[in-house]
Amino acid sequence: MQALVEARDADSYGGRLEGSFLSFEELVEEMTSKRQDIKAFAFKTKAMLLKMEQKVQLARKRELINWHLASHGVPKSLHCLCLKLAEEYAMSAMARSRLPPPEHVSRLADPSFHHVVLLTDNVLAASVVISSAVENAVNPEILVFHIVTDKKTYAPMHAWFAINSIKSAVVEVKGLHQYDWSDEVNVGVKQMMEIHHLIWSHNYNNLKEEDFKLGEHENCLAALSPSCLSLLNSLRIYIPELFPDLKKIVFLDHDVVIQHDLSSLWAMDLNGKVAAAVVNSGCGDNCCPGRQYRNYLNFSHPLISSNFNPEHCAWLYGMNVFDLEAWRQTNVTAKYQKWLKLVSMSSNLDSIN
């Protein structure tokens, strides 16, 4: 009994875990062959149990992460609908018909129309957004929808809107592979994605057991969402380059449903500002909980604390109005790239929570 108590209370035993046994049978065989005393048996038993407990905890953490990644990470282009639409695109001339029709091409850059942009690889979600916007529009004929998607989803997305045409409104579907990027944009996008991958890897490799306590793991898993590595999500900062001929747009995320006419957004005067956005709720002590700068950045870093206010709220990007002319004049994209590099490189990603 004294040996078991000593084994329990030993504080300096942590370094022996590497030599612990994988099974109780191995331990008994070792103790029998070397005729070791009960104290050694107690210490080695504890080491084996601690190692097994660590393996169980690690397995639980990995299981939680893998379930999360699996549930969010299946490419939309591999869904049954997308596969069927891709086949339709290959077999049917109608599914490959031009979007928009030739007689409506001039509307794509016409400032007298209301231009709505979606960056998505989700066919059904894009259809819901556009259908709900048209359904609730007072004058749907002035709406022009610009859908940007990736190369894998281009054929299914095009086929869907070619076969299921939207009455009155104009829909354009364009794949990223159809853009003629400048070298400057190519380099910028590549660097941006590399930094995003570093941030994701940093979050993944620095997960701690306490991060998975009840009620606290949601933020950890949100930081590991595959959407954090999505090129389409990251390209939002390059919207002026995606639409060089447009001066103003309404940007919609693919998880929204429109319930009112969008024309009031288009008529909004931004007074020279780049963006109009939505905040969570009225301000106060609980203003936009979980979406303040303090929830995203480490204000112990002097670079962050000297340039940002931890109390400021991050805006929601589900619905935005962008003045692309003001964006270009203030060069928001370059400033974003600058801060992304500074935050990630100056502290080796330690300023990212």
mmCIF file of C-alpha atoms in Angstrom:
data_model
loop_
_atom_site.group_PDB
_atom_site.id
_atom_site.type_symbol
_atom_site.label_atom_id
_atom_site.label_comp_id
_atom_site.label_asym_id
_atom_site.label_seq_id
_atom_site.Cartn_x
_atom_site.Cartn_y
_atom_site.Cartn_z
ATOM 1 C CA MET A 1 0.000 0.000 0.000
ATOM 2 C CA GLN A 2 2.875 2.376 0.845
ATOM 3 C CA ALA A 3 4.344 1.745 -2.595
ATOM 4 C CA LEU A 4 1.073 2.707 -4.271
ATOM 5 C CA VAL A 5 0.863 5.914 -2.239
ATOM 6 C CA GLU A 6 4.425 6.853 -3.187
ATOM 7 C CA ALA A 7 3.688 6.208 -6.831
ATOM 8 C CA ARG A 8 0.580 8.389 -6.649
ATOM 9 C CA ASP A 9 2.341 11.275 -4.933
ATOM 10 C CA ALA A 10 5.544 11.246 -6.984
ATOM 11 C CA ASP A 11 5.796 14.576 -8.780
ATOM 12 C CA SER A 12 8.949 13.882 -10.707
ATOM 13 C CA TYR A 13 7.782 10.793 -12.494
ATOM 14 C CA GLY A 14 6.493 12.488 -15.676
ATOM 15 C CA GLY A 15 9.733 11.853 -17.547
ATOM 16 C CA ARG A 16 9.280 8.071 -17.320
ATOM 17 C CA LEU A 17 6.156 7.950 -19.470
ATOM 18 C CA GLU A 18 8.105 7.227 -22.633
ATOM 19 C CA GLY A 19 9.237 3.856 -21.275
ATOM 20 C CA SER A 20 5.861 2.674 -20.042
ATOM 21 C CA PHE A 21 4.268 -0.534 -21.279
ATOM 22 C CA LEU A 22 1.508 -0.873 -23.836
ATOM 23 C CA SER A 23 -0.360 -3.648 -21.990
ATOM 24 C CA PHE A 24 -0.709 -5.102 -18.511
ATOM 25 C CA GLU A 25 0.545 -8.466 -19.807
ATOM 26 C CA GLU A 26 3.838 -6.878 -20.873
ATOM 27 C CA LEU A 27 4.186 -5.274 -17.463
ATOM 28 C CA VAL A 28 3.594 -8.544 -15.590
ATOM 29 C CA GLU A 29 6.050 -10.376 -17.836
ATOM 30 C CA GLU A 30 8.681 -7.708 -17.234
ATOM 31 C CA MET A 31 8.193 -7.725 -13.475
ATOM 32 C CA THR A 32 8.287 -11.538 -13.316
ATOM 33 C CA SER A 33 11.391 -11.966 -15.442
ATOM 34 C CA LYS A 34 13.396 -9.306 -13.596
ATOM 35 C CA ARG A 35 11.955 -10.074 -10.138
ATOM 36 C CA GLN A 36 11.329 -6.386 -9.352
ATOM 37 C CA ASP A 37 9.726 -5.287 -6.088
ATOM 38 C CA ILE A 38 6.192 -4.007 -5.539
ATOM 39 C CA LYS A 39 7.307 -0.353 -5.500
ATOM 40 C CA ALA A 40 8.743 -0.613 -9.012
ATOM 41 C CA PHE A 41 5.580 -2.424 -10.077
ATOM 42 C CA ALA A 42 3.433 0.443 -8.727
ATOM 43 C CA PHE A 43 5.477 3.107 -10.496
ATOM 44 C CA LYS A 44 5.399 1.277 -13.814
ATOM 45 C CA THR A 45 1.680 0.594 -13.490
ATOM 46 C CA LYS A 46 1.037 4.278 -12.941
ATOM 47 C CA ALA A 47 3.205 5.182 -15.927
ATOM 48 C CA MET A 48 1.301 2.764 -18.141
ATOM 49 C CA LEU A 49 -2.084 4.096 -16.989
ATOM 50 C CA LEU A 50 -1.027 7.719 -17.493
ATOM 51 C CA LYS A 51 0.172 6.962 -20.986
ATOM 52 C CA MET A 52 -3.068 5.184 -21.827
ATOM 53 C CA GLU A 53 -5.069 8.131 -20.450
ATOM 54 C CA GLN A 54 -3.085 10.543 -22.607
ATOM 55 C CA LYS A 55 -3.766 8.405 -25.671
ATOM 56 C CA VAL A 56 -7.486 8.323 -24.893
ATOM 57 C CA GLN A 57 -7.649 12.105 -24.446
ATOM 58 C CA LEU A 58 -5.714 12.665 -27.665
ATOM 59 C CA ALA A 59 -7.992 10.271 -29.532
ATOM 60 C CA ARG A 60 -11.077 12.097 -28.246
ATOM 61 C CA LYS A 61 -9.691 15.433 -29.364
ATOM 62 C CA ARG A 62 -8.769 14.094 -32.796
ATOM 63 C CA GLU A 63 -12.202 12.502 -33.129
ATOM 64 C CA LEU A 64 -13.901 15.827 -32.428
ATOM 65 C CA ILE A 65 -11.718 17.632 -34.949
ATOM 66 C CA ASN A 66 -12.115 14.953 -37.612
ATOM 67 C CA TRP A 67 -15.896 14.862 -37.225
ATOM 68 C CA HIS A 68 -15.953 18.628 -37.650
ATOM 69 C CA LEU A 69 -13.702 18.594 -40.700
ATOM 70 C CA ALA A 70 -15.602 15.731 -42.299
ATOM 71 C CA SER A 71 -18.967 17.419 -41.813
ATOM 72 C CA HIS A 72 -17.775 20.697 -43.307
ATOM 73 C CA GLY A 73 -15.094 19.618 -45.722
ATOM 74 C CA VAL A 74 -16.824 17.520 -48.382
ATOM 75 C CA PRO A 75 -16.467 19.576 -51.576
ATOM 76 C CA LYS A 76 -19.802 20.822 -52.865
ATOM 77 C CA SER A 77 -18.738 19.638 -56.316
ATOM 78 C CA LEU A 78 -18.881 16.014 -55.090
ATOM 79 C CA HIS A 79 -22.488 16.223 -53.922
ATOM 80 C CA CYS A 80 -24.966 14.122 -55.904
ATOM 81 C CA LEU A 81 -26.729 17.148 -57.394
ATOM 82 C CA CYS A 82 -23.465 18.626 -58.635
ATOM 83 C CA LEU A 83 -22.403 15.353 -60.200
ATOM 84 C CA LYS A 84 -25.742 15.060 -61.981
ATOM 85 C CA LEU A 85 -25.544 18.678 -63.182
ATOM 86 C CA ALA A 86 -21.981 18.184 -64.394
ATOM 87 C CA GLU A 87 -23.196 15.250 -66.483
ATOM 88 C CA GLU A 88 -26.058 17.401 -67.770
ATOM 89 C CA TYR A 89 -23.579 20.130 -68.728
ATOM 90 C CA ALA A 90 -21.547 17.617 -70.725
ATOM 91 C CA MET A 91 -24.543 16.048 -72.477
ATOM 92 C CA SER A 92 -27.015 18.896 -73.005
ATOM 93 C CA ALA A 93 -26.545 21.913 -75.250
ATOM 94 C CA MET A 94 -29.198 23.740 -73.253
ATOM 95 C CA ALA A 95 -27.179 23.297 -70.056
ATOM 96 C CA ARG A 96 -24.226 24.898 -71.836
ATOM 97 C CA SER A 97 -26.190 27.823 -73.266
ATOM 98 C CA ARG A 98 -24.720 31.265 -72.700
ATOM 99 C CA LEU A 99 -25.295 33.043 -69.406
ATOM 100 C CA PRO A 100 -26.543 35.655 -69.779
ATOM 101 C CA PRO A 101 -28.056 35.429 -73.289
ATOM 102 C CA PRO A 102 -26.272 37.610 -75.877
ATOM 103 C CA GLU A 103 -29.002 40.240 -75.814
ATOM 104 C CA HIS A 104 -28.381 40.840 -72.093
ATOM 105 C CA VAL A 105 -24.573 40.877 -72.051
ATOM 106 C CA SER A 106 -24.511 44.678 -72.100
ATOM 107 C CA ARG A 107 -26.212 44.731 -68.682
ATOM 108 C CA LEU A 108 -23.199 43.128 -66.982
ATOM 109 C CA ALA A 109 -21.361 46.453 -66.729
ATOM 110 C CA ASP A 110 -24.278 48.865 -67.034
ATOM 111 C CA PRO A 111 -24.345 51.113 -63.912
ATOM 112 C CA SER A 112 -28.078 51.745 -64.328
ATOM 113 C CA PHE A 113 -28.742 48.142 -63.208
ATOM 114 C CA HIS A 114 -28.448 46.839 -59.647
ATOM 115 C CA HIS A 115 -25.497 44.458 -59.453
ATOM 116 C CA VAL A 116 -25.527 41.682 -56.856
ATOM 117 C CA VAL A 117 -22.448 39.490 -56.300
ATOM 118 C CA LEU A 118 -22.133 35.992 -54.833
ATOM 119 C CA LEU A 119 -18.878 34.057 -54.377
ATOM 120 C CA THR A 120 -19.920 30.465 -53.777
ATOM 121 C CA ASP A 121 -19.521 26.804 -54.695
ATOM 122 C CA ASN A 122 -22.971 25.887 -53.356
ATOM 123 C CA VAL A 123 -25.450 25.535 -56.216
ATOM 124 C CA LEU A 124 -28.639 25.169 -54.195
ATOM 125 C CA ALA A 125 -27.723 27.973 -51.796
ATOM 126 C CA ALA A 126 -27.021 30.338 -54.697
ATOM 127 C CA SER A 127 -30.362 29.418 -56.217
ATOM 128 C CA VAL A 128 -32.183 30.186 -52.943
ATOM 129 C CA VAL A 129 -30.486 33.574 -52.584
ATOM 130 C CA ILE A 130 -31.265 34.645 -56.146
ATOM 131 C CA SER A 131 -34.804 33.257 -56.214
ATOM 132 C CA SER A 132 -35.706 34.948 -52.934
ATOM 133 C CA ALA A 133 -34.211 38.250 -54.099
ATOM 134 C CA VAL A 134 -36.179 38.168 -57.354
ATOM 135 C CA GLU A 135 -39.370 37.060 -55.607
ATOM 136 C CA ASN A 136 -39.247 40.040 -53.245
ATOM 137 C CA ALA A 137 -38.019 42.625 -55.750
ATOM 138 C CA VAL A 138 -40.350 45.423 -56.811
ATOM 139 C CA ASN A 139 -38.536 45.677 -60.151
ATOM 140 C CA PRO A 140 -36.686 42.368 -60.699
ATOM 141 C CA GLU A 141 -35.826 43.331 -64.278
ATOM 142 C CA ILE A 142 -33.162 45.759 -63.011
ATOM 143 C CA LEU A 143 -31.302 43.053 -61.068
ATOM 144 C CA VAL A 144 -28.067 41.555 -62.412
ATOM 145 C CA PHE A 145 -26.583 38.661 -60.434
ATOM 146 C CA HIS A 146 -22.882 37.855 -60.777
ATOM 147 C CA ILE A 147 -21.958 34.390 -59.469
ATOM 148 C CA VAL A 148 -18.258 33.588 -59.128
ATOM 149 C CA THR A 149 -17.399 29.966 -58.427
ATOM 150 C CA ASP A 150 -14.405 27.642 -58.629
ATOM 151 C CA LYS A 151 -13.426 25.506 -61.596
ATOM 152 C CA LYS A 152 -14.873 22.276 -60.131
ATOM 153 C CA THR A 153 -18.287 23.824 -59.551
ATOM 154 C CA TYR A 154 -18.481 25.938 -62.694
ATOM 155 C CA ALA A 155 -20.166 23.292 -64.892
ATOM 156 C CA PRO A 156 -22.863 22.341 -62.321
ATOM 157 C CA MET A 157 -23.515 25.987 -61.435
ATOM 158 C CA HIS A 158 -23.796 27.020 -65.082
ATOM 159 C CA ALA A 159 -26.034 24.063 -65.915
ATOM 160 C CA TRP A 160 -28.405 24.826 -63.040
ATOM 161 C CA PHE A 161 -29.039 28.442 -64.015
ATOM 162 C CA ALA A 162 -29.103 27.658 -67.728
ATOM 163 C CA ILE A 163 -31.809 25.034 -67.230
ATOM 164 C CA ASN A 164 -33.649 26.855 -64.428
ATOM 165 C CA SER A 165 -33.637 30.360 -65.804
ATOM 166 C CA ILE A 166 -34.570 33.239 -63.508
ATOM 167 C CA LYS A 167 -37.445 35.277 -64.900
ATOM 168 C CA SER A 168 -36.809 38.972 -65.478
ATOM 169 C CA ALA A 169 -33.383 39.149 -63.801
ATOM 170 C CA VAL A 170 -30.025 38.481 -65.454
ATOM 171 C CA VAL A 171 -27.637 35.847 -64.072
ATOM 172 C CA GLU A 172 -23.945 35.546 -64.930
ATOM 173 C CA VAL A 173 -21.934 32.495 -63.868
ATOM 174 C CA LYS A 174 -18.172 32.770 -64.084
ATOM 175 C CA GLY A 175 -15.438 30.388 -62.970
ATOM 176 C CA LEU A 176 -12.154 31.503 -61.459
ATOM 177 C CA HIS A 177 -10.351 29.738 -64.300
ATOM 178 C CA GLN A 178 -11.957 32.197 -66.733
ATOM 179 C CA TYR A 179 -10.241 35.223 -65.198
ATOM 180 C CA ASP A 180 -7.061 36.600 -66.705
ATOM 181 C CA TRP A 181 -5.282 37.566 -63.501
ATOM 182 C CA SER A 182 -2.391 40.002 -63.514
ATOM 183 C CA ASP A 183 0.931 38.833 -62.048
ATOM 184 C CA GLU A 184 0.427 41.210 -59.131
ATOM 185 C CA VAL A 185 -2.940 39.691 -58.241
ATOM 186 C CA ASN A 186 -1.629 36.143 -58.702
ATOM 187 C CA VAL A 187 1.265 36.777 -56.324
ATOM 188 C CA GLY A 188 -0.982 38.528 -53.801
ATOM 189 C CA VAL A 189 -3.549 35.719 -53.786
ATOM 190 C CA LYS A 190 -0.834 33.075 -53.446
ATOM 191 C CA GLN A 191 0.770 34.864 -50.493
ATOM 192 C CA MET A 192 -2.610 35.404 -48.862
ATOM 193 C CA MET A 193 -3.540 31.721 -49.116
ATOM 194 C CA GLU A 194 -0.140 30.652 -47.776
ATOM 195 C CA ILE A 195 -0.653 32.862 -44.723
ATOM 196 C CA HIS A 196 -4.178 31.515 -44.218
ATOM 197 C CA HIS A 197 -2.794 27.963 -44.312
ATOM 198 C CA LEU A 198 -0.142 28.917 -41.755
ATOM 199 C CA ILE A 199 -2.802 30.396 -39.489
ATOM 200 C CA TRP A 200 -4.947 27.271 -39.843
ATOM 201 C CA SER A 201 -1.982 25.003 -39.086
ATOM 202 C CA HIS A 202 -1.061 27.181 -36.117
ATOM 203 C CA ASN A 203 -4.575 26.870 -34.687
ATOM 204 C CA TYR A 204 -4.624 23.123 -35.323
ATOM 205 C CA ASN A 205 -1.205 22.399 -33.817
ATOM 206 C CA ASN A 206 -1.749 24.591 -30.747
ATOM 207 C CA LEU A 207 -5.035 23.133 -29.575
ATOM 208 C CA LYS A 208 -5.016 22.443 -25.854
ATOM 209 C CA GLU A 209 -7.165 20.105 -23.829
ATOM 210 C CA GLU A 210 -8.847 23.024 -22.054
ATOM 211 C CA ASP A 211 -9.953 24.345 -25.457
ATOM 212 C CA PHE A 212 -12.432 21.478 -25.574
ATOM 213 C CA LYS A 213 -14.204 22.137 -22.308
ATOM 214 C CA LEU A 214 -17.995 22.365 -22.479
ATOM 215 C CA GLY A 215 -19.085 25.533 -24.213
ATOM 216 C CA GLU A 216 -15.589 26.542 -25.329
ATOM 217 C CA HIS A 217 -14.824 24.247 -28.243
ATOM 218 C CA GLU A 218 -17.071 26.035 -30.762
ATOM 219 C CA ASN A 219 -14.584 28.868 -31.303
ATOM 220 C CA CYS A 220 -11.726 26.395 -31.659
ATOM 221 C CA LEU A 221 -13.579 24.394 -34.276
ATOM 222 C CA ALA A 222 -14.703 27.543 -36.079
ATOM 223 C CA ALA A 223 -11.036 28.439 -36.529
ATOM 224 C CA LEU A 224 -10.512 25.017 -38.134
ATOM 225 C CA SER A 225 -13.432 25.233 -40.529
ATOM 226 C CA PRO A 226 -12.448 24.365 -44.114
ATOM 227 C CA SER A 227 -14.037 27.669 -45.121
ATOM 228 C CA CYS A 228 -11.012 29.355 -43.532
ATOM 229 C CA LEU A 229 -8.950 27.849 -46.349
ATOM 230 C CA SER A 230 -11.501 28.493 -49.087
ATOM 231 C CA LEU A 231 -10.114 30.454 -52.008
ATOM 232 C CA LEU A 232 -13.576 31.818 -52.778
ATOM 233 C CA ASN A 233 -13.950 33.189 -49.256
ATOM 234 C CA SER A 234 -10.504 34.738 -49.368
ATOM 235 C CA LEU A 235 -11.134 36.377 -52.738
ATOM 236 C CA ARG A 236 -13.696 38.718 -51.218
ATOM 237 C CA ILE A 237 -10.831 41.118 -50.605
ATOM 238 C CA TYR A 238 -10.204 41.107 -54.387
ATOM 239 C CA ILE A 239 -13.743 42.015 -55.451
ATOM 240 C CA PRO A 240 -12.603 45.205 -57.275
ATOM 241 C CA GLU A 241 -10.280 43.045 -59.397
ATOM 242 C CA LEU A 242 -13.045 40.515 -60.043
ATOM 243 C CA PHE A 243 -15.340 43.270 -61.330
ATOM 244 C CA PRO A 244 -13.150 46.026 -62.797
ATOM 245 C CA ASP A 245 -16.052 47.552 -64.754
ATOM 246 C CA LEU A 246 -18.424 47.918 -61.802
ATOM 247 C CA LYS A 247 -18.612 50.913 -59.486
ATOM 248 C CA LYS A 248 -20.982 49.616 -56.827
ATOM 249 C CA ILE A 249 -22.311 46.212 -55.788
ATOM 250 C CA VAL A 250 -24.472 44.503 -53.197
ATOM 251 C CA PHE A 251 -22.578 41.492 -51.871
ATOM 252 C CA LEU A 252 -24.562 38.538 -50.493
ATOM 253 C CA ASP A 253 -23.297 35.431 -48.754
ATOM 254 C CA HIS A 254 -24.858 32.157 -49.867
ATOM 255 C CA ASP A 255 -26.497 31.458 -46.499
ATOM 256 C CA VAL A 256 -28.998 34.329 -46.625
ATOM 257 C CA VAL A 257 -32.639 34.422 -47.697
ATOM 258 C CA ILE A 258 -33.923 37.747 -49.014
ATOM 259 C CA GLN A 259 -37.255 38.860 -47.545
ATOM 260 C CA HIS A 260 -37.448 42.458 -48.776
ATOM 261 C CA ASP A 261 -36.702 44.490 -51.875
ATOM 262 C CA LEU A 262 -32.968 45.195 -52.271
ATOM 263 C CA SER A 263 -33.369 48.499 -54.109
ATOM 264 C CA SER A 264 -33.067 50.533 -50.900
ATOM 265 C CA LEU A 265 -29.586 49.102 -50.391
ATOM 266 C CA TRP A 266 -28.603 50.140 -53.873
ATOM 267 C CA ALA A 267 -29.895 53.660 -53.264
ATOM 268 C CA MET A 268 -27.935 54.009 -50.018
ATOM 269 C CA ASP A 269 -25.454 56.903 -49.966
ATOM 270 C CA LEU A 270 -22.194 55.644 -48.461
ATOM 271 C CA ASN A 271 -20.766 59.178 -48.202
ATOM 272 C CA GLY A 272 -17.427 58.150 -49.657
ATOM 273 C CA LYS A 273 -17.038 55.116 -47.402
ATOM 274 C CA VAL A 274 -16.064 51.758 -48.852
ATOM 275 C CA ALA A 275 -18.654 49.500 -47.229
ATOM 276 C CA ALA A 276 -22.011 49.399 -45.512
ATOM 277 C CA ALA A 277 -22.512 46.394 -43.267
ATOM 278 C CA VAL A 278 -24.749 44.921 -40.587
ATOM 279 C CA VAL A 279 -23.858 44.649 -36.902
ATOM 280 C CA ASN A 280 -25.262 42.051 -34.544
ATOM 281 C CA SER A 281 -27.493 44.181 -32.343
ATOM 282 C CA GLY A 282 -27.778 47.367 -30.317
ATOM 283 C CA CYS A 283 -24.632 48.321 -28.445
ATOM 284 C CA GLY A 284 -24.030 48.089 -24.743
ATOM 285 C CA ASP A 285 -22.127 45.800 -22.425
ATOM 286 C CA ASN A 286 -23.035 42.818 -24.592
ATOM 287 C CA CYS A 287 -22.578 44.477 -27.960
ATOM 288 C CA CYS A 288 -21.817 41.882 -30.667
ATOM 289 C CA PRO A 289 -20.676 39.187 -28.209
ATOM 290 C CA GLY A 290 -17.910 37.028 -29.636
ATOM 291 C CA ARG A 291 -17.310 39.399 -32.551
ATOM 292 C CA GLN A 292 -15.179 42.096 -30.974
ATOM 293 C CA TYR A 293 -11.596 42.596 -32.071
ATOM 294 C CA ARG A 294 -10.465 41.098 -28.757
ATOM 295 C CA ASN A 295 -11.996 37.790 -29.883
ATOM 296 C CA TYR A 296 -9.826 37.676 -32.993
ATOM 297 C CA LEU A 297 -6.521 39.340 -32.083
ATOM 298 C CA ASN A 298 -4.001 39.141 -29.275
ATOM 299 C CA PHE A 299 -3.815 42.640 -27.821
ATOM 300 C CA SER A 300 -0.771 41.777 -25.728
ATOM 301 C CA HIS A 301 1.194 42.257 -28.924
ATOM 302 C CA PRO A 302 2.257 45.930 -29.237
ATOM 303 C CA LEU A 303 1.630 45.987 -32.980
ATOM 304 C CA ILE A 304 -2.010 45.116 -32.367
ATOM 305 C CA SER A 305 -2.658 47.146 -29.221
ATOM 306 C CA SER A 306 -1.215 50.335 -30.732
ATOM 307 C CA ASN A 307 -3.362 50.199 -33.865
ATOM 308 C CA PHE A 308 -6.675 48.564 -32.948
ATOM 309 C CA ASN A 309 -9.388 49.047 -30.349
ATOM 310 C CA PRO A 310 -10.328 45.762 -28.646
ATOM 311 C CA GLU A 311 -13.878 47.028 -28.054
ATOM 312 C CA HIS A 312 -14.661 47.602 -31.728
ATOM 313 C CA CYS A 313 -16.994 45.114 -33.378
ATOM 314 C CA ALA A 314 -16.301 43.095 -36.493
ATOM 315 C CA TRP A 315 -19.027 43.502 -39.084
ATOM 316 C CA LEU A 316 -21.084 40.716 -40.590
ATOM 317 C CA TYR A 317 -20.369 39.922 -44.228
ATOM 318 C CA GLY A 318 -23.615 38.112 -45.015
ATOM 319 C CA MET A 319 -24.913 41.282 -46.663
ATOM 320 C CA ASN A 320 -22.763 44.260 -47.652
ATOM 321 C CA VAL A 321 -22.890 47.228 -49.972
ATOM 322 C CA PHE A 322 -19.501 48.059 -51.510
ATOM 323 C CA ASP A 323 -18.477 51.262 -53.250
ATOM 324 C CA LEU A 324 -15.811 49.789 -55.513
ATOM 325 C CA GLU A 325 -14.572 53.196 -56.640
ATOM 326 C CA ALA A 326 -13.890 54.218 -53.034
ATOM 327 C CA TRP A 327 -12.316 50.792 -52.449
ATOM 328 C CA ARG A 328 -9.896 51.304 -55.317
ATOM 329 C CA GLN A 329 -9.062 54.859 -54.291
ATOM 330 C CA THR A 330 -8.264 53.882 -50.695
ATOM 331 C CA ASN A 331 -6.529 50.658 -51.800
ATOM 332 C CA VAL A 332 -8.174 48.526 -49.131
ATOM 333 C CA THR A 333 -6.832 45.304 -50.659
ATOM 334 C CA ALA A 334 -3.192 46.377 -50.339
ATOM 335 C CA LYS A 335 -3.764 47.510 -46.757
ATOM 336 C CA TYR A 336 -5.332 44.174 -45.899
ATOM 337 C CA GLN A 337 -2.349 42.333 -47.372
ATOM 338 C CA LYS A 338 0.024 44.535 -45.397
ATOM 339 C CA TRP A 339 -1.683 43.860 -42.067
ATOM 340 C CA LEU A 340 -2.079 40.165 -42.776
ATOM 341 C CA LYS A 341 1.683 39.886 -43.303
ATOM 342 C CA LEU A 342 2.549 42.048 -40.293
ATOM 343 C CA VAL A 343 0.284 40.179 -37.910
ATOM 344 C CA SER A 344 1.474 36.763 -39.073
ATOM 345 C CA MET A 345 5.187 37.402 -39.562
ATOM 346 C CA SER A 346 6.114 39.867 -36.821
ATOM 347 C CA SER A 347 5.132 37.477 -34.036
ATOM 348 C CA ASN A 348 5.323 34.132 -35.814
ATOM 349 C CA LEU A 349 1.526 33.889 -35.783
ATOM 350 C CA ASP A 350 1.356 34.407 -32.004
ATOM 351 C CA SER A 351 -0.933 37.390 -32.522
ATOM 352 C CA ILE A 352 -3.633 35.133 -33.939
ATOM 353 C CA ASN A 353 -5.862 33.550 -31.320
#
